[in-house]
């Protein structure tokens, strides 16, 4: 089954900088499709998670969390669109946090991270390896995203909902 690889904290603020567009040529055995600059890849070849993880670990010039999920889970998430009620709201951005492991303790959701009385991040729910949420466009929001990690206490990486749509498009074009 194809996999989705999401790297944590790359090409952000001048840290862990690399060129994701060059990785597919370095790892032709995986049949990679790069999506954007944040370290998101579709693995089109049928290889094990272990092999994918090992290939990325070897190819990357730095250590970072490598979160791998099944392409079928992403396709299902995109089809269900559990954050549809927030689509089109100008002050809110939909996002998905992908959990790299099953948390030992499940937090009670929904959860809001507030700056005073106003929430900046709202985790609305969880389905499979995905925590779903929305955030307000505010300079303080980025500082609150780290709390999502501590909420689940496992390696995570977060992507905008638009990235989920882009992954789904790649998966749809790859369907036989």
Tab-separated table of C-alpha atoms in Angstrom, residues 42 78 96 100 116 124 137 176:
chain	number	residue	atom	x	y	z
A	42	UNK	CA	3.557	10.480	-1.505
A	78	UNK	CA	-10.177	13.920	2.343
A	96	UNK	CA	-4.634	18.114	10.455
A	100	UNK	CA	3.358	9.300	14.644
A	116	UNK	CA	-7.171	35.336	27.168
A	124	UNK	CA	-12.181	19.406	17.356
A	137	UNK	CA	-4.799	33.673	11.938
A	176	UNK	CA	-5.175	2.545	-11.897
